[in-house]
mmCIF file with all atom_site columns, C-alpha atoms (C1' of nucleotides) in Angstrom:
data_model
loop_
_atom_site.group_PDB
_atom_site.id
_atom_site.type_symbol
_atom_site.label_atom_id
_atom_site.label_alt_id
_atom_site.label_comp_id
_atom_site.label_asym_id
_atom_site.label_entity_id
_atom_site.label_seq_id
_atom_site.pdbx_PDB_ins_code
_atom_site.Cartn_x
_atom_site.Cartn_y
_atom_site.Cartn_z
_atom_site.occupancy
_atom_site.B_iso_or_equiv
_atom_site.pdbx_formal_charge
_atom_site.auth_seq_id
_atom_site.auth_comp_id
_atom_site.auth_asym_id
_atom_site.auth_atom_id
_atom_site.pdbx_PDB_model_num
ATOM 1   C CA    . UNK Q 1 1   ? 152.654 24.414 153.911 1.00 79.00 ? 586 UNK Q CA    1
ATOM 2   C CA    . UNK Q 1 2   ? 150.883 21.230 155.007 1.00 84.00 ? 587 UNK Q CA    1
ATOM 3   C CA    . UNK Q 1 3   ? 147.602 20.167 155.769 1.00 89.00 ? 588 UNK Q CA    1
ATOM 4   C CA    . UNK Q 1 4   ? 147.256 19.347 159.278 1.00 83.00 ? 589 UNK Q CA    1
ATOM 5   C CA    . UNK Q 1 5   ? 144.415 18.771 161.292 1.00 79.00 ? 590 UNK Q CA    1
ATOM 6   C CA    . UNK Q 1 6   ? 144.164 22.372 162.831 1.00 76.00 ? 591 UNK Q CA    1
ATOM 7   C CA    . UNK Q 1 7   ? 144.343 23.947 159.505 1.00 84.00 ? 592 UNK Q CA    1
ATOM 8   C CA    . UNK Q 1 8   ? 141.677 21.438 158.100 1.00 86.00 ? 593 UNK Q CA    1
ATOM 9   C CA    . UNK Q 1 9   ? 139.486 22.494 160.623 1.00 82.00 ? 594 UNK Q CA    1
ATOM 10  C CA    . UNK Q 1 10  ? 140.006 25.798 160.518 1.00 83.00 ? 595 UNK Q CA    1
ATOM 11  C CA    . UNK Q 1 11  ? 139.323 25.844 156.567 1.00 87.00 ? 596 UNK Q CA    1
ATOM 12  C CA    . UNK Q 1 12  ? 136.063 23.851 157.607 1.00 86.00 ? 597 UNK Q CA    1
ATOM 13  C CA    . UNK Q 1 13  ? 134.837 26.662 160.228 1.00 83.00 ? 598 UNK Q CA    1
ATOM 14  C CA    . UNK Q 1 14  ? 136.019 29.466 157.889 1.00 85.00 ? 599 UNK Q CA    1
ATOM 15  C CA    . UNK Q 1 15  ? 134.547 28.155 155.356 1.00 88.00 ? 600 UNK Q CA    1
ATOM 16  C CA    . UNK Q 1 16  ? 131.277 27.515 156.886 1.00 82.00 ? 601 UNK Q CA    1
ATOM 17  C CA    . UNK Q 1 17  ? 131.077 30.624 158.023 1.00 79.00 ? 602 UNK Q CA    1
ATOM 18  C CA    . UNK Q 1 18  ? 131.042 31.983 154.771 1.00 82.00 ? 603 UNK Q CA    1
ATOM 19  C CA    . UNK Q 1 19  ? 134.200 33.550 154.578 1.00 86.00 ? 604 UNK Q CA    1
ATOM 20  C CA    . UNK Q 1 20  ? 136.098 33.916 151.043 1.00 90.00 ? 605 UNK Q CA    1
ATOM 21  C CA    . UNK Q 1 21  ? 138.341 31.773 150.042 1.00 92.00 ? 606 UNK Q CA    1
ATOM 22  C CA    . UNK Q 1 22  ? 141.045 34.062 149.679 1.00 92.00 ? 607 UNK Q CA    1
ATOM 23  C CA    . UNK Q 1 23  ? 140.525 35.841 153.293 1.00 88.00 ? 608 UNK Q CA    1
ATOM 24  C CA    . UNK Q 1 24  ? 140.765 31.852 154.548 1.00 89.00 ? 609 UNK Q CA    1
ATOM 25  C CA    . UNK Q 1 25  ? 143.988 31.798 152.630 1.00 90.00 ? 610 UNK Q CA    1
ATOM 26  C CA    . UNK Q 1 26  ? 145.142 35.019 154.250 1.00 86.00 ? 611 UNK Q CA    1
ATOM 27  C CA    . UNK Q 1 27  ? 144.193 33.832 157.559 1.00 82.00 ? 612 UNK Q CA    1
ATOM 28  C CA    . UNK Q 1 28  ? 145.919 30.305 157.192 1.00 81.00 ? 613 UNK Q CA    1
ATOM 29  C CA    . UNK Q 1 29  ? 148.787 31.700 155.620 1.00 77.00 ? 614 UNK Q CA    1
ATOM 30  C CA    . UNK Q 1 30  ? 151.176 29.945 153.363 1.00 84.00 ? 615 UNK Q CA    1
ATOM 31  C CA    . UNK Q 1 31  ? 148.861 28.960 150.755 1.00 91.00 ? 616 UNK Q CA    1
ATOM 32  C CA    . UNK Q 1 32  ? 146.675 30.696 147.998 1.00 93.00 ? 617 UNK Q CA    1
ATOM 33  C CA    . UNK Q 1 33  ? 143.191 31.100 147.494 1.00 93.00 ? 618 UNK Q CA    1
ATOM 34  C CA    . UNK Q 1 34  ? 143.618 28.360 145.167 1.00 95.00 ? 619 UNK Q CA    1
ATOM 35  C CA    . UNK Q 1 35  ? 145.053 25.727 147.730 1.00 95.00 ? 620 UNK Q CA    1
ATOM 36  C CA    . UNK Q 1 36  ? 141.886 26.580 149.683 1.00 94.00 ? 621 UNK Q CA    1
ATOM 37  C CA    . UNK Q 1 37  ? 139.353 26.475 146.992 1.00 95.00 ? 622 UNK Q CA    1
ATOM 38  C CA    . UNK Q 1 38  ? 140.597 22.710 146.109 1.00 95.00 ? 623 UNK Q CA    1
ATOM 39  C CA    . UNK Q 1 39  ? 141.216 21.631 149.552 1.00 94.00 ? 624 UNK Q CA    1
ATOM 40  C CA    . UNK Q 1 40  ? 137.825 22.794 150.345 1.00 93.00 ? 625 UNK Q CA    1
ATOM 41  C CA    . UNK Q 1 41  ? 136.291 20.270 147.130 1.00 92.00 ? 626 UNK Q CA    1
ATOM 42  C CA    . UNK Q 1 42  ? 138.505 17.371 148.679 1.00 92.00 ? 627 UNK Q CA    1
ATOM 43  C CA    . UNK Q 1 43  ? 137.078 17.960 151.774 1.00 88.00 ? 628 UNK Q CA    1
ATOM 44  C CA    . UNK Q 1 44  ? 134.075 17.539 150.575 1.00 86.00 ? 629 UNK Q CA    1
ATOM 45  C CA    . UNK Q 1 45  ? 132.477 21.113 151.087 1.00 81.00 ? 630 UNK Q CA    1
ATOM 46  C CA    . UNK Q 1 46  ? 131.876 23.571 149.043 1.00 78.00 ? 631 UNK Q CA    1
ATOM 47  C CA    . UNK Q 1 47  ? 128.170 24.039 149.528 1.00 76.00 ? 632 UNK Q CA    1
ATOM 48  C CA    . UNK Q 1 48  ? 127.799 26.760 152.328 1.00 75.00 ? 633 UNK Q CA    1
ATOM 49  C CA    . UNK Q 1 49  ? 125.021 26.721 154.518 1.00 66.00 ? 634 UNK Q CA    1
ATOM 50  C CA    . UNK Q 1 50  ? 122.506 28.525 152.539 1.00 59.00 ? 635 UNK Q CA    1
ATOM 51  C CA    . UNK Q 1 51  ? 121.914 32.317 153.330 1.00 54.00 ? 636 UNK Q CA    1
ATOM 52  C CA    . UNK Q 1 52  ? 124.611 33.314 155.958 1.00 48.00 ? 637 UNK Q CA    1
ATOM 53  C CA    . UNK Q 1 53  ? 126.641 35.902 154.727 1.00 54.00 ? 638 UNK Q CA    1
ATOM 54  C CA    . UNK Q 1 54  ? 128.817 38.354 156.668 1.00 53.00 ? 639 UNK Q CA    1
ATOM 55  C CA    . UNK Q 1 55  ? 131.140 39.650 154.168 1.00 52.00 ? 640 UNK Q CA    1
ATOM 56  C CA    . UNK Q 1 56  ? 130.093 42.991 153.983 1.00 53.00 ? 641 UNK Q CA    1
ATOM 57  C CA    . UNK Q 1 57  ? 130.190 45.617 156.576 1.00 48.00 ? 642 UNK Q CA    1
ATOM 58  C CA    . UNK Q 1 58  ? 132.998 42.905 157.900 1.00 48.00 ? 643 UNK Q CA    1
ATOM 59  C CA    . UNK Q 1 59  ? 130.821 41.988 160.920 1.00 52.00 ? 644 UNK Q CA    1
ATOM 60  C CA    . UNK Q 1 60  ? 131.877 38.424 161.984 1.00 49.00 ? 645 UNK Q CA    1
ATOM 61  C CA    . UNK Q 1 61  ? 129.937 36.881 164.460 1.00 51.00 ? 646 UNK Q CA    1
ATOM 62  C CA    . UNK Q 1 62  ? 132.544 34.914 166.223 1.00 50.00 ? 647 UNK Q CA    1
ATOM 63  C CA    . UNK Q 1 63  ? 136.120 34.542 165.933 1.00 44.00 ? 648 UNK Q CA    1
ATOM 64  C CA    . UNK Q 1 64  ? 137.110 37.463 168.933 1.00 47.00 ? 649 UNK Q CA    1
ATOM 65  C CA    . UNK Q 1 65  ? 140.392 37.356 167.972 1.00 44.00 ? 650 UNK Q CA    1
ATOM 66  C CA    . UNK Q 1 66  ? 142.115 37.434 171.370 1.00 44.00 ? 651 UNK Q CA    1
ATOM 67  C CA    . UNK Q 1 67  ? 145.073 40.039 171.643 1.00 43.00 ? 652 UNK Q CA    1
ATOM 68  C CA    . UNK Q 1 68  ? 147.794 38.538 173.128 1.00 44.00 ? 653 UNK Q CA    1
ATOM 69  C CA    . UNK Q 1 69  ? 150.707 40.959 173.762 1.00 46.00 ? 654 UNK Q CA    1
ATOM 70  C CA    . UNK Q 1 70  ? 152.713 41.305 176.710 1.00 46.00 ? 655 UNK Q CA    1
ATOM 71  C CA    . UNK Q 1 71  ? 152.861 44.559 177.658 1.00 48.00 ? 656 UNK Q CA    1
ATOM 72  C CA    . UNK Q 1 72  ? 156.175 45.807 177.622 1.00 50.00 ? 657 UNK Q CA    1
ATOM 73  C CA    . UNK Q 1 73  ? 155.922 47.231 181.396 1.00 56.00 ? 658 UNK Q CA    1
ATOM 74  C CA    . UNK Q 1 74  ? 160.207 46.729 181.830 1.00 54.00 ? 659 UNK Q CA    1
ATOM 75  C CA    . UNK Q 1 75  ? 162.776 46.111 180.111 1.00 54.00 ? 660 UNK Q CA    1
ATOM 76  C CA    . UNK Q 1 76  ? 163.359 42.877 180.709 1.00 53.00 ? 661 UNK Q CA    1
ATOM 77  C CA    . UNK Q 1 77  ? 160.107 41.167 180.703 1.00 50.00 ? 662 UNK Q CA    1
ATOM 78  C CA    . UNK Q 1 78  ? 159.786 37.547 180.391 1.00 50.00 ? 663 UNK Q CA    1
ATOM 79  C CA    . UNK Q 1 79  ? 158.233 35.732 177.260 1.00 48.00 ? 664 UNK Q CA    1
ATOM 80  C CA    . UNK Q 1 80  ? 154.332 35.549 177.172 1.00 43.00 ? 665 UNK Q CA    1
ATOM 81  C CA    . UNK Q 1 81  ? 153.174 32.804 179.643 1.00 44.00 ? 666 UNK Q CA    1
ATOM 82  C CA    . UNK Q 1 82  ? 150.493 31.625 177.032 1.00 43.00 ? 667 UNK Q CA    1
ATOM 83  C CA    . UNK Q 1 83  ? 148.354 30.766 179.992 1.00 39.00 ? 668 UNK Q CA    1
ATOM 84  C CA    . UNK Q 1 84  ? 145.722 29.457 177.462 1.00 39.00 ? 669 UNK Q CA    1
ATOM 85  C CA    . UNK Q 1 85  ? 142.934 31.466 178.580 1.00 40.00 ? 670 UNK Q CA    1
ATOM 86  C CA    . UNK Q 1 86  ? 139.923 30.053 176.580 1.00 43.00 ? 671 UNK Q CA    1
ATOM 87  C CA    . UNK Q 1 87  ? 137.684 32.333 175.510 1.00 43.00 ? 672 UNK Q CA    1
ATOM 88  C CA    . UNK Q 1 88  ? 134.146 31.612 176.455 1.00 42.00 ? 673 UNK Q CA    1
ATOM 89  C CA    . UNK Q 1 89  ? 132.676 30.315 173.132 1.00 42.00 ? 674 UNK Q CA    1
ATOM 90  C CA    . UNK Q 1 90  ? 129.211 30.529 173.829 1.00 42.00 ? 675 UNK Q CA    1
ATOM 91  C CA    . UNK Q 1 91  ? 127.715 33.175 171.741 1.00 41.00 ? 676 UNK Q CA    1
ATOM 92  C CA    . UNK Q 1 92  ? 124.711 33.551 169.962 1.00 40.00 ? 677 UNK Q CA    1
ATOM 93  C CA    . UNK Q 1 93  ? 124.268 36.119 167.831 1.00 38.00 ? 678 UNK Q CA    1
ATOM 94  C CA    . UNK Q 1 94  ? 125.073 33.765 164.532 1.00 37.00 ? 679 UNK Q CA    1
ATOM 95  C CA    . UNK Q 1 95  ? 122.188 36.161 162.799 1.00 39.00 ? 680 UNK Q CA    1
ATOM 96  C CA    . UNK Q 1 96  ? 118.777 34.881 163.232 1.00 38.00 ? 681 UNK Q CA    1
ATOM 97  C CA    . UNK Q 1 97  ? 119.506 31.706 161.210 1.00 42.00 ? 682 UNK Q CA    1
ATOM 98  C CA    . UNK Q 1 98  ? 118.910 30.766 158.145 1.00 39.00 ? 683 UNK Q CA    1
ATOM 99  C CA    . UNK Q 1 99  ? 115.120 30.360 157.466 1.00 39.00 ? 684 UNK Q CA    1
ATOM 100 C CA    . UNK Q 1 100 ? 114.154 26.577 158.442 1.00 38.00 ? 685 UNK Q CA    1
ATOM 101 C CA    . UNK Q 1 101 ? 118.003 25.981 158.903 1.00 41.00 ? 686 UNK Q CA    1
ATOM 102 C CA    . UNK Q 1 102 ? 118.169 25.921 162.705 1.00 41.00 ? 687 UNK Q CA    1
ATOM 103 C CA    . UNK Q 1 103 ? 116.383 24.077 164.985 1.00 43.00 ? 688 UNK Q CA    1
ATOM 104 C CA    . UNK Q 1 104 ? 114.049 25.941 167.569 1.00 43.00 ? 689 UNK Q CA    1
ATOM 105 C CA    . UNK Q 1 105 ? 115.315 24.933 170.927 1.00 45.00 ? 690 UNK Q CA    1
ATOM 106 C CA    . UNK Q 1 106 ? 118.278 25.622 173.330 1.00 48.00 ? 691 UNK Q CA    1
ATOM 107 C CA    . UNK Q 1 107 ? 121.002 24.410 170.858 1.00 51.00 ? 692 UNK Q CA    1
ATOM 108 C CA    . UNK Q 1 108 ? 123.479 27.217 170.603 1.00 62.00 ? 693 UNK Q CA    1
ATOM 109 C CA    . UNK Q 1 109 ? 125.029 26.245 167.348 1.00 68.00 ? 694 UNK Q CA    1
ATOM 110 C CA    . UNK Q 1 110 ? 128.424 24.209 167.473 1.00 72.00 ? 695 UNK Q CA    1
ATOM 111 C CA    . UNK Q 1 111 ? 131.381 26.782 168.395 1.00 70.00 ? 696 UNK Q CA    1
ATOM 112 C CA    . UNK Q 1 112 ? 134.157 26.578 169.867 1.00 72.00 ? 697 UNK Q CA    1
ATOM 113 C CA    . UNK Q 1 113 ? 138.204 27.885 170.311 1.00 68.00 ? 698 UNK Q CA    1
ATOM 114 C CA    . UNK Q 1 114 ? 140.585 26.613 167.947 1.00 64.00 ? 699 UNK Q CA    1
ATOM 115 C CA    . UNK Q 1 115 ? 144.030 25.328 168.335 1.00 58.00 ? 700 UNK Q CA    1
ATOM 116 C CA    . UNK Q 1 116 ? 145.475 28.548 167.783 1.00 54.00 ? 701 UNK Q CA    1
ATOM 117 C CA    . UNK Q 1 117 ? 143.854 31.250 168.256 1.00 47.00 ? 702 UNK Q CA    1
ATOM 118 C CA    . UNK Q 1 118 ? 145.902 34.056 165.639 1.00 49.00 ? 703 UNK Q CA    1
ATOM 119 C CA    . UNK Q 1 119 ? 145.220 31.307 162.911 1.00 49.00 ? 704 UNK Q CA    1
ATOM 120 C CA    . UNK Q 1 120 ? 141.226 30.039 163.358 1.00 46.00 ? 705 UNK Q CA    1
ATOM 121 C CA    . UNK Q 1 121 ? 140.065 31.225 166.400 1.00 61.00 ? 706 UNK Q CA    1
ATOM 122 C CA    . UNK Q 1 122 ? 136.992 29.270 166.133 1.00 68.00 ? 707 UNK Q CA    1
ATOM 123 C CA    . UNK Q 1 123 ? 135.964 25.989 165.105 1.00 71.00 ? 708 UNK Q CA    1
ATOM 124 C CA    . UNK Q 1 124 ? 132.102 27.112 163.782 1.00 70.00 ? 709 UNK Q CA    1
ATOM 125 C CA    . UNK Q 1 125 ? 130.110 24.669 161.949 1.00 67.00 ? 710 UNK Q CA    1
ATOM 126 C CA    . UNK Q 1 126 ? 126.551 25.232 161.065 1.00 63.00 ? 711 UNK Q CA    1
ATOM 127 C CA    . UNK Q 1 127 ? 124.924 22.366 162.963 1.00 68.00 ? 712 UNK Q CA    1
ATOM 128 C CA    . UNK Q 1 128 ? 123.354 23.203 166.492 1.00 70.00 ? 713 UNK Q CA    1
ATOM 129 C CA    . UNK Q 1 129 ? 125.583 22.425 169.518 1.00 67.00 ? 714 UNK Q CA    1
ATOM 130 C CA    . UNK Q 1 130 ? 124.296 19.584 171.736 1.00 65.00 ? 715 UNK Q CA    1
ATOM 131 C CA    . UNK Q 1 131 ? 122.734 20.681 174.664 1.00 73.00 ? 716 UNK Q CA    1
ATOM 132 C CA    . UNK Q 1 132 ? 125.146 22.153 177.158 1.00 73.00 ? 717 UNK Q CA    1
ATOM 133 C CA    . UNK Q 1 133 ? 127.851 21.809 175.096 1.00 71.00 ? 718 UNK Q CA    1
ATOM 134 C CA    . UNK Q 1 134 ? 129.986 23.945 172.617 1.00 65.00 ? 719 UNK Q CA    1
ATOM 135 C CA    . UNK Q 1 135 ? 130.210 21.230 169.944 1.00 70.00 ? 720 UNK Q CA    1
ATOM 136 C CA    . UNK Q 1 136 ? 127.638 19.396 167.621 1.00 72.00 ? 721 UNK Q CA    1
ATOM 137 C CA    . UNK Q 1 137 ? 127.532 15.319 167.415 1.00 66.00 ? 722 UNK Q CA    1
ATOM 138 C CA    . UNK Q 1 138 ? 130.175 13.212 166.159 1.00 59.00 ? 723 UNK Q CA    1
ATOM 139 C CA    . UNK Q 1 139 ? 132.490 14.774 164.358 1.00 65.00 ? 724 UNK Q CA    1
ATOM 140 C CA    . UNK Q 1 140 ? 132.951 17.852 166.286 1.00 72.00 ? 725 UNK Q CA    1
ATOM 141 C CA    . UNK Q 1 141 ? 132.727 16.478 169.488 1.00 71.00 ? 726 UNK Q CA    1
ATOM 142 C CA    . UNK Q 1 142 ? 135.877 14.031 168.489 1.00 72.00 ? 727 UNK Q CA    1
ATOM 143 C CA    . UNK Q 1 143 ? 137.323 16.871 167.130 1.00 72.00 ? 728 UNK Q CA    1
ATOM 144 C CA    . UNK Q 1 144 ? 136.971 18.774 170.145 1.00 70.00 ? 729 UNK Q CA    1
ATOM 145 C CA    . UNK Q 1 145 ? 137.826 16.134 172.820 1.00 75.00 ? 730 UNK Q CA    1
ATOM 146 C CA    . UNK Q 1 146 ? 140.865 15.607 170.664 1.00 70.00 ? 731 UNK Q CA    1
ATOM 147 C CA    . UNK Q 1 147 ? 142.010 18.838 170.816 1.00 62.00 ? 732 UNK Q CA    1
ATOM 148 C CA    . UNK Q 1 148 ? 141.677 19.282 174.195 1.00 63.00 ? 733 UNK Q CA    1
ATOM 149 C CA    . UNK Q 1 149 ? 144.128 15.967 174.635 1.00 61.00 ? 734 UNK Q CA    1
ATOM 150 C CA    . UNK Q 1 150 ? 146.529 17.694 172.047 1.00 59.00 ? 735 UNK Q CA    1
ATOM 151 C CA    . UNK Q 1 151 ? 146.954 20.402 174.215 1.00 52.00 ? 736 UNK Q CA    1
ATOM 152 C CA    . UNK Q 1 152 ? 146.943 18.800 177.625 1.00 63.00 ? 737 UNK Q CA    1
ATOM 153 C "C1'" . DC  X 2 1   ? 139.704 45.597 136.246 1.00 81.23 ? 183 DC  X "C1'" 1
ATOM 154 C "C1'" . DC  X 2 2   ? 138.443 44.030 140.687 1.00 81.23 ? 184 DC  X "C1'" 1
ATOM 155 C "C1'" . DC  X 2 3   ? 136.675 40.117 142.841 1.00 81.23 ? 185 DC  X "C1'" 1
ATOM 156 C "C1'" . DT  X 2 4   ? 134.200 35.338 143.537 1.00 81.23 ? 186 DT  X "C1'" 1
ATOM 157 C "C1'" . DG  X 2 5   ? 134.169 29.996 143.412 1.00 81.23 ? 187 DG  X "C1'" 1
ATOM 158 C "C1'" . DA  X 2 6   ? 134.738 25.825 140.006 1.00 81.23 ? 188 DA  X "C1'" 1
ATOM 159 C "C1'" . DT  X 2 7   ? 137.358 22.952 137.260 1.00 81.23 ? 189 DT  X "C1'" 1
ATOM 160 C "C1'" . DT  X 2 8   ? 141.241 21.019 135.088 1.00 81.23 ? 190 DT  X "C1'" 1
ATOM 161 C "C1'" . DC  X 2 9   ? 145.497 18.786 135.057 1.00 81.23 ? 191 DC  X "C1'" 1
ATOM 162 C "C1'" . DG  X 2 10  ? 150.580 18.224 135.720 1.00 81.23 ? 192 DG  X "C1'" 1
ATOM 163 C "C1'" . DC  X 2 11  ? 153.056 17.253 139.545 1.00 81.23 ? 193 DC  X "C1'" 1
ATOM 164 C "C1'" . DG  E 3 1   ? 146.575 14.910 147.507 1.00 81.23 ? 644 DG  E "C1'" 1
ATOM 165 C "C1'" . DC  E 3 2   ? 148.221 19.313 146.139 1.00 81.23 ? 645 DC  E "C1'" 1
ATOM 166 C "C1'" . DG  E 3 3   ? 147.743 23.786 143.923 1.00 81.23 ? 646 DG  E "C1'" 1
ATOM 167 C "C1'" . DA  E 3 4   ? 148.705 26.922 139.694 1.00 81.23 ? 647 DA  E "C1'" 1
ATOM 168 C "C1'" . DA  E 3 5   ? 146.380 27.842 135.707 1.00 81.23 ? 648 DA  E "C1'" 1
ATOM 169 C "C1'" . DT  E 3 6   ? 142.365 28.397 133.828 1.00 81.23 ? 649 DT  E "C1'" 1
ATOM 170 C "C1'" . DC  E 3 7   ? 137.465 28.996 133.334 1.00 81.23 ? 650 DC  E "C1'" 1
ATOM 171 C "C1'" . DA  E 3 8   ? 132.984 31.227 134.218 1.00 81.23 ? 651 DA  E "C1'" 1
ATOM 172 C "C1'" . DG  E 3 9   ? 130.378 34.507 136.588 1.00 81.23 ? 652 DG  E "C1'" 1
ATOM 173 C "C1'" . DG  E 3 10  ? 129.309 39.273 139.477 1.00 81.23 ? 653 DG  E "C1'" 1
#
DNA sequence: CCCTGATTCGC
DNA sequence: GCGAATCAGG
């Protein structure tokens, strides 16, 4: 498998949100636990955001996981229009926050849809969301503009 | 034993 | 840079 962008960032979100490294493996697909683990060092993370953990009781905040199946009404039904229906990020459960992690305020915490959606889902990163938008400062918001110029 | 992430090291 | 093997811990 290769590294590319999407699956970088969707190793950063997953990872962030405190999901193991072999469910992020399972979720990319194609590599082990292993590949993640030392991609994850090479990126640079490895320290998760302190005291967010939703492992057990396997109650993950975002990542909805859109069902896309055409519904086989006839016989002869045409291939899925992918009619990229994006999800309305904006959530805010995210748990109360770690203590003196968030910021009091409107910031909703940066989330938001990932290239595709049966691999990440969600771009999540801990840092709050810039007012009125899904994404955080710098990094995510290039990431996020970019993405949406991928896919135009 | 099952799992976790961390580190090493040949490729 | 990549990831299997290995290590250390729960």
């Amino acid at each position: 498998m290769e590294w590319t962008e999407e699956r970088i960032e969707a190793l950063r979100s997953l990872w962030m949100q405190g999901l193991t490294a072999s469910q992020i493996a399972e979720r990319l697909g194609g590599v082990s636990r292993n590949a993640v683990i030392g991609k994850a060092h090479r990126l640079g993370l490895s320290a998760r955001p302190s005291p967010i953990k939703r492992e057990p009781g396997a109650k993950p905040v975002p990542i909805p996981r859109p069902a896309r199946v055409a519904p086989p009404q006839h016989h002869h039904a045409e291939p899925a229009p992918m009619p990229a229906a994006p999800p309305p990020p904006q959530q805010q459960p995210i748990s109360a926050k770690a203590p003196g992690a968030a910021p009091a305020g409107g910031s909703k915490g940066c989330m938001w849809p990932i290239g595709d959606p049966k691999q990440a889902g969600f771009h999540f990163c801990g840092a709050p969301s810039e007012p009125g938008r899904p994404y955080c400062t710098q990094h995510c918001a290039a990431a996020y503009h970019k993405r949406q110029v991928d896919a135009a």
